[in-house]
Amino acid sequence: MANVKIEDQILVIFGASGDLTLRKLIPAVFNLYKRGYLTENYRILGVSRTSYTDEEYQKIGVLDNPHLAKEDADELLDFSKHVQYESISTSELAGYEKLNDRLQLIFKETGTTNCIFYLSTPPSLYEVVSKNLAQVGLSDESKGWKRLIIEKPFGYDLATAKDLNAKLLECFEENQIYRIDHYLGKETVQNLLVTRFANSIFEPLWNRNYIHRVEITSGESVGVEKRGGYYDKSGALRDMIQNHLLQLVSLVAMEPPARMDADSIRNEKTKLFQSLRPLTDEDIRKNVIRGQYTGSSYKGEKFAGYREEEGVDPQSRTETFAAIKFFIDNWRWADVPFYVRTGKRLPTRVSEVVIHFKPSHHHLFSNRRLANNQNVLVFRIQPNEGVLLKFGLKVPGAGFNVETVNMDFLYDELTDSYVPEAYERLLLDCMQGDATLYARGDSVEAAWDFVDPILKAWKTEDIPVYGYPAGTWGPEAAINMIEGENMSWRNPCKNLTNDGVYCEL
Ligand code: BG6
């Protein structure tokens, strides 16, 4: 049970019958309810165009929600009583007057006017919804706080991101806007900060003197699934790198914040994004590789090529894979290369951050194996969440032969700890007014500033889109991009023992 209940409040979800709402948002709030965070007066108000009664929506959202199928029926019934529904036309002011009338009733019934407006809608609606909410007075905080949550993508490029921020700021203050990046809700991502700043053994080494390179991989074995229409206008750079992966970079590379509060942390992250060395056209040709998965067979299964997927232009040049080598221009990271890659239809679903330390300067033990295997610290973001340190150990017996061994921590071993799902953690933070794990407008723009030249070059310059078959780690050009003797990407694969337990080799 939670120690602290959240304040009375109302969660208004636009896009109430959409996939994200049913799959992630309602299950996350239900978990918070089960853990005792919600008060008697907590309400969810689902909003969309379709007309449902409260009872019909309680069934769709809770009682018959396939993502809550395994839950206790009595608990679900009790939770469903907190849920109501209003149908409105989201593009017309009249719809928001209707919504406001309904909310006034709920304000009376619950005695609170605190509201979170969650825009689980296509991004094209962000502007119109926020404008109309403000128009009917629902961004006004004179009686109770009002917060707005939006999902990525925050803009399509630098110009549209700036434009969106400016439009949102006409209706809400920056401290009312919560830009969600679900990677920041992952326990293992938050742990990057703790590992760095709560241990005295890592931070002194966390710089160009000791770190040789940093690698971040986020791969998926699935293709674009049913999202071809969206993905074809987005691509891996916009879908993953501009947000999730640059967020990871910022946590790995930022300076220690003065305090653990939203402003201090977000100031450091923004400063880090501003220190990313701008990519020239030549850098983009050489150090940014894009790829697209081709039709192929893998492990006896046939996979369609990206261009054959539903909703995708058969001539599409949209990238389903992207890899970038870049540098950070500050004292800590001068000349340390950062390599980031992401892709669909790779051999496995995996996200990890790999810190490669420099080899020891004095080679006492003339053992080639150790020389090639420097100390490596791996943060396994998912799956097999954990932290792994590789170091040299004497092989028992004669001489001084050295072998690399693993010190490995797995979250699964914390049997008595509850690890909340990303949306659960992030929603709870917003309910409590903590924006630390949400992206601030200036930092979103700074991240776009880095990515924008790549988008422009890909549009105007003759830069190849390499094909790669399913089950590979992307195009050859990306596989070979890590330069240096005996150096390559760490290609994580699922290693399971006979008992099905994960083990690192
Ligand atoms: C989403 C992207 O933001 O993140 C998807 O739009 C991607 O394309 C997903 O599949 C990956 O999230 P996770 O948590 O499964 O790594």
mmCIF file of C-alpha atoms in Angstrom, residues 6-10 38-43 110-115 145:
data_model
loop_
_atom_site.group_PDB
_atom_site.id
_atom_site.type_symbol
_atom_site.label_atom_id
_atom_site.label_comp_id
_atom_site.label_asym_id
_atom_site.label_seq_id
_atom_site.Cartn_x
_atom_site.Cartn_y
_atom_site.Cartn_z
ATOM 1 C CA ILE A 6 -2.338 11.686 -4.224
ATOM 2 C CA GLU A 7 -4.561 14.782 -4.062
ATOM 3 C CA ASP A 8 -8.131 14.489 -5.320
ATOM 4 C CA GLN A 9 -8.049 15.028 -9.079
ATOM 5 C CA ILE A 10 -9.575 14.215 -12.426
ATOM 6 C CA LEU A 38 -6.015 7.027 -5.483
ATOM 7 C CA THR A 39 -8.575 8.767 -3.295
ATOM 8 C CA GLU A 40 -12.325 8.117 -3.195
ATOM 9 C CA ASN A 41 -12.787 11.298 -5.227
ATOM 10 C CA TYR A 42 -10.373 10.340 -7.989
ATOM 11 C CA ARG A 43 -12.063 10.341 -11.412
ATOM 12 C CA THR A 110 -15.771 15.526 -5.973
ATOM 13 C CA GLY A 111 -15.008 18.923 -4.446
ATOM 14 C CA THR A 112 -11.842 19.295 -6.547
ATOM 15 C CA THR A 113 -11.001 21.187 -9.725
ATOM 16 C CA ASN A 114 -7.516 19.686 -10.186
ATOM 17 C CA CYS A 115 -7.241 18.180 -13.664
ATOM 18 C CA TRP A 145 -4.099 23.072 -10.872
#
